[in-house]
Short mmCIF file of C-alpha atoms in Angstrom, two decimals:
data_model
loop_
_atom_site.label_atom_id
_atom_site.label_comp_id
_atom_site.label_asym_id
_atom_site.label_seq_id
_atom_site.Cartn_x
_atom_site.Cartn_y
_atom_site.Cartn_z
CA UNK A 1 95.70 143.75 114.80
CA UNK A 2 94.12 140.56 115.38
CA UNK A 3 90.37 139.70 114.16
CA UNK A 4 88.76 137.15 114.75
CA UNK A 5 85.18 136.28 112.69
CA UNK A 6 83.37 133.59 115.34
CA UNK A 7 81.27 130.93 114.37
CA UNK A 8 80.27 127.41 113.36
CA UNK A 9 81.15 127.84 109.91
CA UNK A 10 77.36 128.64 109.07
CA UNK A 11 76.37 130.58 105.85
CA UNK A 12 76.43 133.73 107.13
CA UNK A 13 79.28 132.93 109.35
CA UNK A 14 81.39 133.08 106.52
CA UNK A 15 79.68 135.81 104.76
CA UNK A 16 80.79 137.71 107.76
CA UNK A 17 85.32 136.55 107.07
CA UNK A 18 84.63 137.61 103.37
CA UNK A 19 82.99 140.90 104.50
CA UNK A 20 85.32 141.53 106.72
CA UNK A 21 88.34 140.57 104.85
CA UNK A 22 86.99 143.11 102.30
CA UNK A 23 86.14 146.16 104.74
CA UNK A 24 89.56 145.29 106.18
CA UNK A 25 91.30 146.39 102.32
CA UNK A 26 88.66 149.12 101.73
CA UNK A 27 90.05 150.73 105.82
CA UNK A 28 93.09 150.14 104.76
CA UNK A 29 94.38 148.46 108.34
CA UNK A 30 96.43 145.80 108.44
CA UNK A 31 95.58 142.73 110.19
CA UNK A 32 94.82 138.80 110.16
CA UNK A 33 91.73 137.78 109.88
CA UNK A 34 91.07 134.51 111.42
CA UNK A 35 87.77 132.02 111.09
CA UNK A 36 87.36 129.89 114.65
CA UNK A 37 84.80 127.41 114.77
CA UNK A 38 85.54 125.44 118.53
CA UNK A 39 83.15 125.98 120.22
CA UNK A 40 85.66 125.88 123.57
CA UNK A 41 86.91 129.48 122.30
CA UNK A 42 84.02 131.14 121.22
CA UNK A 43 82.55 130.11 124.93
CA UNK A 44 85.11 131.79 126.47
CA UNK A 45 84.82 134.88 124.60
CA UNK A 46 81.95 135.11 126.08
CA UNK A 47 79.99 134.96 122.81
CA UNK A 48 76.22 133.99 123.19
CA UNK A 49 75.34 134.61 119.58
CA UNK A 50 77.27 133.81 116.32
CA UNK A 51 78.46 135.03 114.21
CA UNK A 52 80.45 137.42 116.27
CA UNK A 53 83.40 139.23 115.51
CA UNK A 54 86.09 139.78 117.96
CA UNK A 55 89.17 142.36 117.11
CA UNK A 56 91.57 141.63 119.69
CA UNK A 57 89.86 139.49 122.43
CA UNK A 58 87.82 141.87 122.30
CA UNK A 59 83.68 141.06 120.86
CA UNK A 60 82.59 143.99 118.40
CA UNK A 61 79.37 142.38 117.17
CA UNK A 62 77.74 139.33 118.00
CA UNK A 63 74.52 137.54 115.88
CA UNK A 64 74.49 139.93 113.06
CA UNK A 65 76.39 140.62 109.50
CA UNK A 66 76.96 144.64 109.58
CA UNK A 67 77.63 145.83 105.96
CA UNK A 68 80.31 146.71 104.63
CA UNK A 69 80.45 150.50 105.71
CA UNK A 70 79.72 149.43 108.70
CA UNK A 71 82.69 147.00 108.80
CA UNK A 72 84.72 149.54 108.10
CA UNK A 73 84.13 151.85 110.52
CA UNK A 74 84.41 149.48 113.33
CA UNK A 75 87.99 148.37 111.91
CA UNK A 76 89.15 151.53 111.45
CA UNK A 77 88.07 153.12 115.84
CA UNK A 78 89.96 149.83 116.51
CA UNK A 79 92.69 150.80 114.81
CA UNK A 80 93.00 153.89 115.80
CA UNK A 81 92.55 153.16 119.62
CA UNK A 82 95.67 150.01 118.98
CA UNK B 1 79.48 158.42 105.02
CA UNK B 2 76.94 158.52 107.22
CA UNK B 3 77.49 154.57 108.34
CA UNK B 4 80.59 155.29 108.84
CA UNK B 5 80.14 157.85 111.78
CA UNK B 6 76.78 156.36 113.43
CA UNK B 7 78.61 153.28 114.03
CA UNK B 8 81.70 153.76 115.60
CA UNK B 9 81.22 153.71 119.36
CA UNK B 10 82.93 156.74 120.19
CA UNK B 11 81.16 158.72 118.31
CA UNK B 12 78.82 162.04 120.07
CA UNK B 13 75.12 160.65 119.13
CA UNK B 14 73.76 163.88 118.16
CA UNK B 15 72.90 163.48 114.06
CA UNK B 16 70.44 160.71 114.08
CA UNK B 17 67.21 162.71 115.56
CA UNK B 18 65.96 164.36 112.28
CA UNK B 19 65.79 161.36 110.54
CA UNK B 20 64.43 159.44 113.07
CA UNK B 21 60.82 162.22 112.03
CA UNK B 22 61.34 161.18 108.81
CA UNK B 23 61.20 157.35 108.96
CA UNK B 24 58.11 157.53 111.81
CA UNK B 25 56.11 159.32 109.03
CA UNK B 26 57.00 157.69 106.55
CA UNK B 27 55.68 154.29 108.39
CA UNK B 28 51.81 155.63 108.48
CA UNK B 29 50.84 155.89 105.03
CA UNK B 30 53.11 152.83 104.18
CA UNK B 31 50.67 150.97 106.63
CA UNK B 32 47.65 152.33 105.42
CA UNK B 33 48.77 151.54 101.30
CA UNK B 34 49.26 148.18 103.02
CA UNK B 35 45.85 148.03 104.88
CA UNK B 36 43.92 149.60 101.21
CA UNK B 37 45.97 146.75 98.83
CA UNK B 38 45.36 143.87 101.00
CA UNK B 39 41.71 144.44 101.38
CA UNK B 40 41.55 144.22 97.33
CA UNK B 41 43.48 141.68 97.09
CA UNK B 42 40.44 138.42 96.23
CA UNK B 43 38.84 140.82 94.00
CA UNK B 44 42.07 142.07 91.62
CA UNK B 45 42.19 138.18 92.14
CA UNK B 46 39.21 137.26 90.39
CA UNK B 47 38.89 139.68 88.09
CA UNK B 48 42.50 139.14 86.54
CA UNK B 49 41.40 135.34 86.31
CA UNK B 50 37.88 136.49 84.55
CA UNK B 51 38.51 138.96 82.88
CA UNK B 52 42.08 138.86 81.48
CA UNK B 53 42.77 135.16 81.80
CA UNK B 54 39.38 134.26 80.40
CA UNK B 55 38.75 131.89 82.66
CA UNK B 56 36.01 130.36 84.33
CA UNK B 57 36.30 130.47 88.21
CA UNK B 58 34.38 127.02 88.44
CA UNK B 59 36.64 125.70 86.28
CA UNK B 60 39.68 123.38 87.33
CA UNK B 61 42.20 125.56 85.96
CA UNK B 62 40.37 128.86 86.94
CA UNK B 63 40.11 128.18 90.34
CA UNK B 64 43.60 126.76 90.60
CA UNK B 65 45.18 130.09 88.95
CA UNK B 66 42.91 132.43 91.57
CA UNK B 67 43.48 130.88 94.27
CA UNK B 68 47.69 131.38 93.04
CA UNK B 69 46.70 135.08 92.53
CA UNK B 70 45.02 135.53 95.62
CA UNK B 71 47.45 133.54 98.17
CA UNK B 72 50.53 134.37 96.81
CA UNK B 73 50.16 138.48 97.36
CA UNK B 74 48.16 138.23 100.42
CA UNK B 75 50.85 135.66 102.08
CA UNK B 76 53.83 137.08 101.66
CA UNK B 77 52.19 140.75 102.87
CA UNK B 78 51.06 139.16 105.12
CA UNK B 79 54.97 138.15 106.10
CA UNK B 80 56.68 141.37 105.88
CA UNK B 81 54.30 143.00 108.08
CA UNK B 82 54.85 140.34 110.93
CA UNK B 83 58.16 139.62 110.20
CA UNK B 84 58.80 143.44 110.53
CA UNK B 85 56.96 143.80 113.95
CA UNK B 86 58.68 140.59 115.12
CA UNK B 87 61.86 142.23 114.00
CA UNK B 88 61.33 145.57 116.15
CA UNK B 89 59.56 143.90 119.30
CA UNK B 90 63.59 141.55 118.71
CA UNK B 91 65.35 144.98 118.79
CA UNK B 92 64.34 145.50 122.65
CA UNK B 93 65.77 141.66 123.58
CA UNK B 94 68.91 140.93 122.72
CA UNK B 95 70.23 137.42 124.23
CA UNK B 96 72.44 138.70 126.60
CA UNK B 97 69.20 140.69 127.97
CA UNK B 98 67.09 137.46 127.86
CA UNK B 99 69.83 135.97 130.05
CA UNK B 100 70.15 138.64 132.70
CA UNK B 101 66.92 138.32 132.87
CA UNK B 102 66.69 134.26 133.45
CA UNK B 103 69.90 134.25 135.29
CA UNK B 104 68.82 134.02 139.10
CA UNK B 105 64.98 132.25 137.95
CA UNK B 106 63.83 129.39 139.87
CA UNK B 107 62.65 126.39 137.62
CA UNK B 108 58.72 126.83 136.87
CA UNK B 109 58.33 131.06 137.38
CA UNK B 110 61.79 130.61 134.92
CA UNK B 111 60.04 127.67 132.40
CA UNK B 112 57.15 129.72 131.72
CA UNK B 113 60.03 133.25 131.66
CA UNK B 114 61.92 131.43 129.66
CA UNK B 115 59.19 129.90 126.68
CA UNK B 116 58.03 133.94 126.61
CA UNK B 117 61.29 134.59 126.06
CA UNK B 118 61.77 132.30 123.60
CA UNK B 119 59.57 134.11 121.17
CA UNK B 120 60.93 137.61 121.30
CA UNK B 121 64.56 136.87 121.58
CA UNK B 122 66.23 136.95 118.02
CA UNK B 123 67.21 133.44 117.56
CA UNK B 124 69.15 131.38 114.93
CA UNK B 125 69.52 127.32 115.87
CA UNK B 126 73.45 127.88 114.59
CA UNK B 127 74.20 129.93 117.79
CA UNK B 128 71.87 127.01 120.40
CA UNK B 129 75.85 125.43 121.09
CA UNK B 130 76.96 129.19 122.24
CA UNK B 131 73.91 129.88 123.63
CA UNK B 132 73.43 126.56 125.53
CA UNK B 133 76.63 127.16 127.21
CA UNK B 134 76.22 130.65 127.68
CA UNK B 135 73.13 130.36 130.20
CA UNK B 136 74.11 126.94 131.80
CA UNK B 137 77.83 128.71 132.60
CA UNK B 138 75.62 131.54 133.96
CA UNK B 139 73.91 129.23 136.48
CA UNK B 140 70.25 128.97 134.52
CA UNK B 141 68.61 126.01 135.56
CA UNK B 142 68.84 123.05 132.66
CA UNK B 143 65.24 123.00 132.52
CA UNK B 144 65.09 126.74 131.92
CA UNK B 145 67.61 126.65 129.33
CA UNK B 146 65.86 123.78 127.38
CA UNK B 147 62.25 125.72 127.48
CA UNK B 148 64.25 128.73 126.01
CA UNK B 149 65.46 126.27 123.61
CA UNK B 150 62.00 124.48 122.44
CA UNK B 151 60.26 127.89 121.89
CA UNK B 152 62.60 129.81 120.16
CA UNK B 153 62.32 127.96 116.77
CA UNK B 154 59.39 126.46 117.44
CA UNK B 155 56.90 129.27 118.26
CA UNK B 156 58.56 131.36 115.20
CA UNK B 157 56.87 134.48 113.49
CA UNK B 158 57.13 132.63 110.02
CA UNK B 159 54.92 129.75 110.71
CA UNK B 160 52.73 132.20 113.09
CA UNK B 161 52.18 134.59 109.56
CA UNK B 162 51.35 131.99 107.40
CA UNK B 163 49.03 130.16 109.76
CA UNK B 164 47.40 133.37 110.12
CA UNK B 165 47.08 134.65 106.66
CA UNK B 166 46.18 130.71 105.70
CA UNK B 167 44.21 129.14 108.44
CA UNK B 168 42.72 132.62 110.48
CA UNK B 169 43.65 133.97 113.97
CA UNK B 170 42.21 130.79 115.41
CA UNK B 171 44.10 128.60 114.89
CA UNK B 172 47.44 130.84 114.94
CA UNK B 173 46.50 131.53 118.41
CA UNK B 174 46.27 127.90 119.22
CA UNK B 175 49.59 127.15 117.69
CA UNK B 176 51.48 129.86 119.76
CA UNK B 177 49.99 128.72 123.31
CA UNK B 178 50.28 124.81 122.09
CA UNK B 179 54.07 125.87 121.84
CA UNK B 180 54.48 127.62 124.63
CA UNK B 181 52.91 124.92 126.98
CA UNK B 182 55.24 122.03 125.34
CA UNK B 183 58.46 124.01 125.50
CA UNK B 184 57.44 125.31 129.55
CA UNK B 185 56.54 121.29 130.22
CA UNK B 186 59.05 119.62 128.38
CA UNK B 187 61.71 121.83 130.10
CA UNK B 188 60.49 121.35 133.39
CA UNK B 189 60.16 117.74 132.73
CA UNK B 190 63.64 118.02 131.12
CA UNK B 191 64.84 119.59 134.74
CA UNK B 192 62.96 117.22 136.86
CA UNK B 193 64.63 114.29 135.43
CA UNK B 194 67.95 115.52 136.94
CA UNK B 195 69.95 114.90 133.31
CA UNK B 196 72.95 117.83 134.27
CA UNK B 197 74.89 114.81 133.98
CA UNK B 198 74.35 114.26 130.51
CA UNK B 199 76.05 117.31 128.97
CA UNK B 200 79.54 117.16 128.09
CA UNK B 201 81.38 117.30 130.59
CA UNK B 202 83.63 120.30 129.54
CA UNK B 203 80.87 122.42 129.23
CA UNK B 204 80.84 122.60 133.31
CA UNK B 205 84.55 122.75 133.42
CA UNK B 206 84.58 125.34 131.63
CA UNK B 207 85.95 128.71 133.02
CA UNK B 208 85.04 131.94 131.97
CA UNK B 209 85.37 132.98 134.83
CA UNK B 210 82.52 135.04 137.29
CA UNK B 211 79.76 135.99 134.84
CA UNK B 212 80.56 139.94 133.49
CA UNK B 213 78.75 140.35 130.93
CA UNK B 214 79.21 142.42 128.21
CA UNK B 215 75.98 143.72 129.12
CA UNK B 216 75.67 145.79 125.97
CA UNK B 217 72.55 147.77 127.15
CA UNK B 218 72.75 150.21 124.48
CA UNK B 219 69.53 152.28 123.65
CA UNK B 220 68.56 152.61 120.42
CA UNK B 221 66.55 155.02 118.56
CA UNK B 222 63.75 154.33 116.99
CA UNK B 223 64.85 154.58 113.14
CA UNK B 224 67.49 151.88 114.64
CA UNK B 225 64.82 149.52 115.44
CA UNK B 226 62.87 150.07 112.46
CA UNK B 227 65.85 149.26 110.41
CA UNK B 228 66.40 146.28 112.42
CA UNK B 229 62.34 145.04 111.13
CA UNK B 230 63.45 146.32 107.95
CA UNK B 231 66.62 143.85 108.15
CA UNK B 232 64.85 141.28 109.39
CA UNK B 233 62.08 141.62 106.23
CA UNK B 234 65.28 141.76 104.10
CA UNK B 235 66.54 138.90 105.25
CA UNK B 236 63.84 136.70 106.33
CA UNK B 237 60.94 137.21 103.55
CA UNK B 238 63.75 137.09 100.91
CA UNK B 239 65.03 133.21 102.02
CA UNK B 240 61.37 132.09 102.21
CA UNK B 241 59.38 133.75 99.47
CA UNK B 242 60.38 131.19 96.63
CA UNK B 243 58.94 128.27 99.55
CA UNK B 244 56.03 129.94 99.66
CA UNK B 245 55.53 130.85 95.82
CA UNK B 246 55.92 126.58 95.53
CA UNK B 247 53.94 125.98 98.20
CA UNK B 248 51.22 127.83 97.90
CA UNK B 249 51.31 126.48 93.77
CA UNK B 250 51.66 123.10 95.04
CA UNK B 251 48.25 124.17 97.26
CA UNK B 252 46.54 125.92 94.16
CA UNK B 253 47.01 122.35 92.11
CA UNK B 254 45.71 120.28 95.23
CA UNK B 255 42.52 122.96 95.46
CA UNK B 256 41.46 123.20 91.93
CA UNK B 257 42.06 119.75 91.01
CA UNK B 258 41.74 116.66 93.98
CA UNK B 259 38.41 116.06 94.80
CA UNK B 260 36.47 117.52 98.42
CA UNK B 261 36.94 114.55 101.38
CA UNK B 262 39.46 112.30 99.34
CA UNK B 263 41.95 112.49 102.38
CA UNK B 264 39.30 111.80 104.94
CA UNK B 265 39.65 108.52 104.50
CA UNK B 266 43.59 108.71 105.92
CA UNK B 267 44.12 112.31 106.73
CA UNK B 268 41.08 112.66 108.84
CA UNK B 269 40.36 112.45 113.27
CA UNK B 270 39.14 108.76 112.56
CA UNK B 271 42.74 107.57 111.79
CA UNK B 272 44.95 107.24 115.00
CA UNK B 273 48.15 106.74 113.11
CA UNK B 274 48.36 110.08 111.03
CA UNK B 275 49.42 111.99 114.36
CA UNK B 276 52.55 109.92 115.04
CA UNK B 277 53.26 109.41 111.50
CA UNK B 278 53.17 113.21 110.52
CA UNK B 279 55.63 113.58 114.12
CA UNK B 280 58.00 111.27 112.08
CA UNK B 281 57.74 112.82 109.05
CA UNK B 282 58.58 116.20 110.34
CA UNK B 283 61.73 115.68 111.87
CA UNK B 284 63.68 115.05 108.46
CA UNK B 285 62.39 118.37 107.46
CA UNK B 286 63.69 121.44 107.66
CA UNK B 287 63.14 125.08 107.59
CA UNK B 288 60.44 124.55 104.72
CA UNK B 289 57.42 125.17 106.77
CA UNK B 290 56.95 128.30 104.58
CA UNK B 291 56.75 125.77 101.89
CA UNK B 292 54.28 123.15 104.01
CA UNK B 293 51.89 125.51 105.18
CA UNK B 294 49.93 126.42 102.01
CA UNK B 295 50.21 122.73 101.19
CA UNK B 296 48.48 121.61 104.23
CA UNK B 297 45.65 124.14 103.76
CA UNK B 298 44.90 122.97 100.20
CA UNK B 299 45.39 119.68 101.98
CA UNK B 300 42.95 120.38 105.17
CA UNK B 301 40.35 121.83 102.77
CA UNK B 302 39.76 118.47 100.98
CA UNK B 303 39.19 116.51 104.61
CA UNK B 304 42.27 116.39 106.24
CA UNK B 305 42.06 117.17 109.92
CA UNK B 306 43.64 119.71 112.37
CA UNK B 307 45.22 117.53 114.59
CA UNK B 308 48.22 116.15 112.14
CA UNK B 309 48.87 119.12 110.38
CA UNK B 310 49.70 121.10 113.17
CA UNK B 311 51.76 118.33 114.92
CA UNK B 312 53.06 117.99 111.72
CA UNK B 313 54.14 121.71 111.44
CA UNK B 314 55.39 121.87 115.47
CA UNK B 315 57.73 118.65 114.35
CA UNK B 316 59.16 120.05 111.14
CA UNK B 317 60.14 123.27 112.94
CA UNK B 318 60.35 122.35 116.77
CA UNK B 319 62.59 118.72 116.03
CA UNK B 320 64.98 119.57 114.03
CA UNK B 321 67.66 117.02 112.79
CA UNK B 322 70.71 119.72 111.94
CA UNK B 323 69.93 121.34 114.90
CA UNK B 324 70.22 117.87 117.25
CA UNK B 325 73.71 117.48 115.41
CA UNK B 326 75.00 120.41 116.62
CA UNK B 327 73.52 119.96 119.87
CA UNK B 328 75.59 116.48 120.29
CA UNK B 329 78.22 119.13 120.86
CA UNK B 330 77.52 119.63 124.26
CA UNK B 331 74.61 117.46 124.74
CA UNK B 332 75.74 113.32 125.54
CA UNK B 333 73.10 110.82 123.55
CA UNK B 334 71.11 110.36 126.49
CA UNK B 335 70.15 113.98 126.84
CA UNK B 336 69.34 114.76 123.18
CA UNK B 337 67.31 111.47 122.97
CA UNK B 338 65.21 112.73 126.39
CA UNK B 339 64.80 116.21 124.65
CA UNK B 340 63.22 114.30 121.26
CA UNK B 341 61.48 111.91 123.23
CA UNK B 342 59.70 114.86 125.84
CA UNK B 343 59.11 117.11 123.11
CA UNK B 344 57.79 114.18 120.83
CA UNK B 345 55.39 113.20 123.66
CA UNK B 346 53.91 117.23 124.07
CA UNK B 347 53.84 117.29 120.42
CA UNK B 348 51.29 113.90 120.05
CA UNK B 349 49.66 114.70 122.70
CA UNK B 350 48.61 118.48 121.23
CA UNK B 351 47.77 116.76 117.94
CA UNK B 352 45.43 114.53 119.60
CA UNK B 353 43.55 116.85 121.97
CA UNK B 354 43.20 119.29 118.73
CA UNK B 355 41.38 116.50 116.69
CA UNK B 356 39.04 115.43 119.74
CA UNK B 357 38.46 118.93 120.54
CA UNK B 358 37.40 120.81 116.96
#
């Protein structure tokens, strides 16, 4: 599973990255977290607000840092539909 | 565990209802308690100062302490209430929805709408660039996009709550109106100047395809909206309270120790250069409006005029250096210059206008 954290490197974006990595572990899902800071890439995913989270190229979260429990939920559903 | 079932998109939304009811009942007593405490703050602060700390309210120290004990809880309580309210309102306006509303709008009417949506749409200057690209790509005119980008940070809830708490509703209303007018007019002017060619070329070449927008118009439950408001309180008030305390502490010192009328000579309404100076000083400062307003309030008590004060505030939050550096990625220097110039002119005019009126 390809997981992208989209953001300009602001503190919230770094928090989302850290939390996603934690959630990935507690969900027991295999995946790689990538931090995208390039605005062209972000624009191509049609994200309006950062921080955002995309899984396999599909935007799941935008404009907020969800709780770890929420992230676990998002990751497990994504893994199940994969 | 509940959190997990709630967020998984495919799960049936059945179990939400009972908690919604509970949450709403809890809200009303909380608001009543808030009003009750708020009403008695002044009395409690005075009693604490005189009977517990044994200070006279007429002494320098006593009047500073009473000021601090009254203003800190007052401003923080107002901040919590306003940020919560604005948070709930904002849960209705996602940036995506704002973009849908604005797309297909012409200039003029579009500028007005964009400035107003800027107040209620959640916005952080760190997403200024993706938002800018998203707006321009959808065909929203450049000037309309700028109206949004100017009003979103300038008319913010923290500034409004603090102005309301320390200067009263009239100044808060003036600030809100002035901010909207500047955003509308500045955006319109930028549109008239035909500055599209000063947007970095790659922005227009970027082909994100015809916008199908992942329109996330999911209907939120009221419980979620209340949660959204509480989250906003946790995040914003959690970040801003030390600045508020520090600002009020400095303000309390000024309140107790600086003689009346001392500042009238150089921050009063007779000095024409105080307003440009206020704008210049405000540009490099960022996001510390929360700490600045209490200081400014104390300064005004000692003879400073409202014009420079408002100009300073607007410049601090409306023209921030970090935001401009971020925007440089999509805008050529001339457009950034135009943006700063037009907004600074607007702030100057507002400053002079209020010095003349009040």
